[in-house]
């Protein structure tokens, strides 16, 4: 089946933080990069770091630069070029505004066209595929979490210590304007099926175990993308974690044949607690 129609929506909560350091965006393009035809959907989520306004500036700068290249470039596959532009834009900001020195962000982008789903990611932001009632993470985790889990699996570290280590969320790769140590950029697309749901998120969603995310998606799969996004963040807010990080989700639902129309992202939900 040809999947050409995608409903999509985003939502965000600030959690227990003072600033919203996540950013997200999307664009719908023709294969040649123009705004006509709507043959390609690009979604991107970035999670800023650097303290106070710096993280907010880093994520916003990266998302804008990434989408700008995706819109303007005529390369058939321009994910890497867009990623490099996002990283360079952060470096340029720190040169022009030294107060932002040391800022950076994660980035995950899903690019969906007639061939299926491709992605690029750096850092620990999340990309999931929900299909036939099951949730599967697609992208690599560039935090210390998988390293610590591997040590525990091999008996070189206590499992409880690995799970609660303060190093667990330290990033091994991020967009900082310097070299990106690790990039997840698979060559082959994943073909999408009708009723698939693609979920991009910042790591603030990890307040919810994957089983809970899966249950919410299963329960809401007949609803619109905006309702799915809201339901996920309502569950995060209801968990009432005292140090809840910013959480942002971008939901894409595959609907089969038809036109792909731009849908305005939902407004961020109000902060709770």
PDB file of N, CA, C and O in Angstrom, residues 3 13 17 26 33 48 50 67 72 96 116 126 137 151 158 164 167 173 188 199 201 222 237 267 272:
ATOM      1  N   UNK A   3       1.689   4.801   1.138  1.00  0.00           N
ATOM      2  CA  UNK A   3       1.351   5.690   2.243  1.00  0.00           C
ATOM      3  C   UNK A   3       1.723   7.107   1.838  1.00  0.00           C
ATOM      4  O   UNK A   3       2.900   7.460   1.749  1.00  0.00           O
ATOM      5  N   UNK A  13       5.278  20.304  27.291  1.00  0.00           N
ATOM      6  CA  UNK A  13       5.084  20.832  28.636  1.00  0.00           C
ATOM      7  C   UNK A  13       6.439  21.249  29.188  1.00  0.00           C
ATOM      8  O   UNK A  13       7.479  20.699  28.819  1.00  0.00           O
ATOM      9  N   UNK A  17      10.770  22.625  35.231  1.00  0.00           N
ATOM     10  CA  UNK A  17      11.872  23.526  34.883  1.00  0.00           C
ATOM     11  C   UNK A  17      11.374  24.969  34.751  1.00  0.00           C
ATOM     12  O   UNK A  17      10.189  25.221  34.550  1.00  0.00           O
ATOM     13  N   UNK A  26       8.267  21.408  11.836  1.00  0.00           N
ATOM     14  CA  UNK A  26       7.991  20.491  10.727  1.00  0.00           C
ATOM     15  C   UNK A  26       7.795  21.286   9.453  1.00  0.00           C
ATOM     16  O   UNK A  26       7.553  22.494   9.475  1.00  0.00           O
ATOM     17  N   UNK A  33      12.083  19.813  -2.935  1.00  0.00           N
ATOM     18  CA  UNK A  33      12.304  20.806  -1.893  1.00  0.00           C
ATOM     19  C   UNK A  33      11.362  21.984  -1.937  1.00  0.00           C
ATOM     20  O   UNK A  33      11.413  22.838  -1.056  1.00  0.00           O
ATOM     21  N   UNK A  48      17.547  21.233  24.280  1.00  0.00           N
ATOM     22  CA  UNK A  48      18.687  22.100  24.544  1.00  0.00           C
ATOM     23  C   UNK A  48      19.395  21.829  25.846  1.00  0.00           C
ATOM     24  O   UNK A  48      18.827  21.281  26.795  1.00  0.00           O
ATOM     25  N   UNK A  50      22.813  23.658  28.350  1.00  0.00           N
ATOM     26  CA  UNK A  50      23.710  24.792  28.495  1.00  0.00           C
ATOM     27  C   UNK A  50      23.282  25.758  29.568  1.00  0.00           C
ATOM     28  O   UNK A  50      23.969  26.726  29.865  1.00  0.00           O
ATOM     29  N   UNK A  67      15.614  22.821   9.332  1.00  0.00           N
ATOM     30  CA  UNK A  67      14.478  22.908   8.427  1.00  0.00           C
ATOM     31  C   UNK A  67      14.766  23.815   7.236  1.00  0.00           C
ATOM     32  O   UNK A  67      14.267  23.571   6.128  1.00  0.00           O
ATOM     33  N   UNK A  72      15.460  24.251   1.351  1.00  0.00           N
ATOM     34  CA  UNK A  72      16.175  24.897   0.243  1.00  0.00           C
ATOM     35  C   UNK A  72      17.009  23.947  -0.598  1.00  0.00           C
ATOM     36  O   UNK A  72      17.218  24.178  -1.784  1.00  0.00           O
ATOM     37  N   UNK A  96      29.072  34.832  17.725  1.00  0.00           N
ATOM     38  CA  UNK A  96      28.440  36.153  17.715  1.00  0.00           C
ATOM     39  C   UNK A  96      27.972  36.583  19.100  1.00  0.00           C
ATOM     40  O   UNK A  96      27.927  37.784  19.397  1.00  0.00           O
ATOM     41  N   UNK A 116       9.265   5.717   2.454  1.00  0.00           N
ATOM     42  CA  UNK A 116       9.111   5.308   3.840  1.00  0.00           C
ATOM     43  C   UNK A 116       9.724   6.312   4.799  1.00  0.00           C
ATOM     44  O   UNK A 116       9.793   7.506   4.510  1.00  0.00           O
ATOM     45  N   UNK A 126      14.243  10.747  21.350  1.00  0.00           N
ATOM     46  CA  UNK A 126      13.637   9.457  21.061  1.00  0.00           C
ATOM     47  C   UNK A 126      12.929   9.416  19.712  1.00  0.00           C
ATOM     48  O   UNK A 126      12.287  10.388  19.308  1.00  0.00           O
ATOM     49  N   UNK A 137      11.678   1.223  19.631  1.00  0.00           N
ATOM     50  CA  UNK A 137      12.569   2.363  19.447  1.00  0.00           C
ATOM     51  C   UNK A 137      13.440   2.115  18.221  1.00  0.00           C
ATOM     52  O   UNK A 137      13.995   1.030  18.043  1.00  0.00           O
ATOM     53  N   UNK A 151      27.397  -2.724  30.872  1.00  0.00           N
ATOM     54  CA  UNK A 151      28.276  -3.117  31.978  1.00  0.00           C
ATOM     55  C   UNK A 151      27.527  -3.986  32.980  1.00  0.00           C
ATOM     56  O   UNK A 151      28.066  -4.984  33.477  1.00  0.00           O
ATOM     57  N   UNK A 158      26.680  -3.205  39.164  1.00  0.00           N
ATOM     58  CA  UNK A 158      25.412  -3.581  39.760  1.00  0.00           C
ATOM     59  C   UNK A 158      24.254  -2.981  38.944  1.00  0.00           C
ATOM     60  O   UNK A 158      24.306  -1.821  38.531  1.00  0.00           O
ATOM     61  N   UNK A 164      20.406   3.871  38.333  1.00  0.00           N
ATOM     62  CA  UNK A 164      20.269   5.136  39.060  1.00  0.00           C
ATOM     63  C   UNK A 164      21.541   5.981  39.033  1.00  0.00           C
ATOM     64  O   UNK A 164      21.637   6.964  39.753  1.00  0.00           O
ATOM     65  N   UNK A 167      25.426   9.443  35.977  1.00  0.00           N
ATOM     66  CA  UNK A 167      26.033   9.549  34.646  1.00  0.00           C
ATOM     67  C   UNK A 167      25.115   9.059  33.538  1.00  0.00           C
ATOM     68  O   UNK A 167      25.435   9.181  32.352  1.00  0.00           O
ATOM     69  N   UNK A 173      27.353  12.311  22.552  1.00  0.00           N
ATOM     70  CA  UNK A 173      27.345  13.066  21.306  1.00  0.00           C
ATOM     71  C   UNK A 173      26.199  14.063  21.347  1.00  0.00           C
ATOM     72  O   UNK A 173      25.118  13.753  21.860  1.00  0.00           O
ATOM     73  N   UNK A 188      18.928   2.970   4.627  1.00  0.00           N
ATOM     74  CA  UNK A 188      17.706   2.386   4.078  1.00  0.00           C
ATOM     75  C   UNK A 188      16.474   2.859   4.834  1.00  0.00           C
ATOM     76  O   UNK A 188      16.456   2.889   6.060  1.00  0.00           O
ATOM     77  N   UNK A 199       6.669   8.380  16.449  1.00  0.00           N
ATOM     78  CA  UNK A 199       6.712   9.284  17.599  1.00  0.00           C
ATOM     79  C   UNK A 199       8.129   9.786  17.813  1.00  0.00           C
ATOM     80  O   UNK A 199       9.054   8.996  18.017  1.00  0.00           O
ATOM     81  N   UNK A 201      10.367  12.430  20.334  1.00  0.00           N
ATOM     82  CA  UNK A 201      10.188  13.039  21.651  1.00  0.00           C
ATOM     83  C   UNK A 201      11.525  13.413  22.265  1.00  0.00           C
ATOM     84  O   UNK A 201      12.557  12.792  21.989  1.00  0.00           O
ATOM     85  N   UNK A 222      -7.090   5.291  17.474  1.00  0.00           N
ATOM     86  CA  UNK A 222      -8.186   5.693  16.613  1.00  0.00           C
ATOM     87  C   UNK A 222      -8.473   7.183  16.664  1.00  0.00           C
ATOM     88  O   UNK A 222      -9.317   7.682  15.921  1.00  0.00           O
ATOM     89  N   UNK A 237       2.538  14.618  32.909  1.00  0.00           N
ATOM     90  CA  UNK A 237       2.193  15.585  33.948  1.00  0.00           C
ATOM     91  C   UNK A 237       1.566  14.892  35.154  1.00  0.00           C
ATOM     92  O   UNK A 237       1.842  15.250  36.304  1.00  0.00           O
ATOM     93  N   UNK A 267      -0.989  23.613  20.829  1.00  0.00           N
ATOM     94  CA  UNK A 267      -0.337  24.506  21.777  1.00  0.00           C
ATOM     95  C   UNK A 267       0.191  23.699  22.957  1.00  0.00           C
ATOM     96  O   UNK A 267      -0.424  22.694  23.359  1.00  0.00           O
ATOM     97  N   UNK A 272       1.949  21.843  35.122  1.00  0.00           N
ATOM     98  CA  UNK A 272       1.272  21.341  36.325  1.00  0.00           C
ATOM     99  C   UNK A 272       2.305  21.145  37.417  1.00  0.00           C
ATOM    100  O   UNK A 272       3.369  20.619  37.200  1.00  0.00           O
TER     101      UNK A 272
END
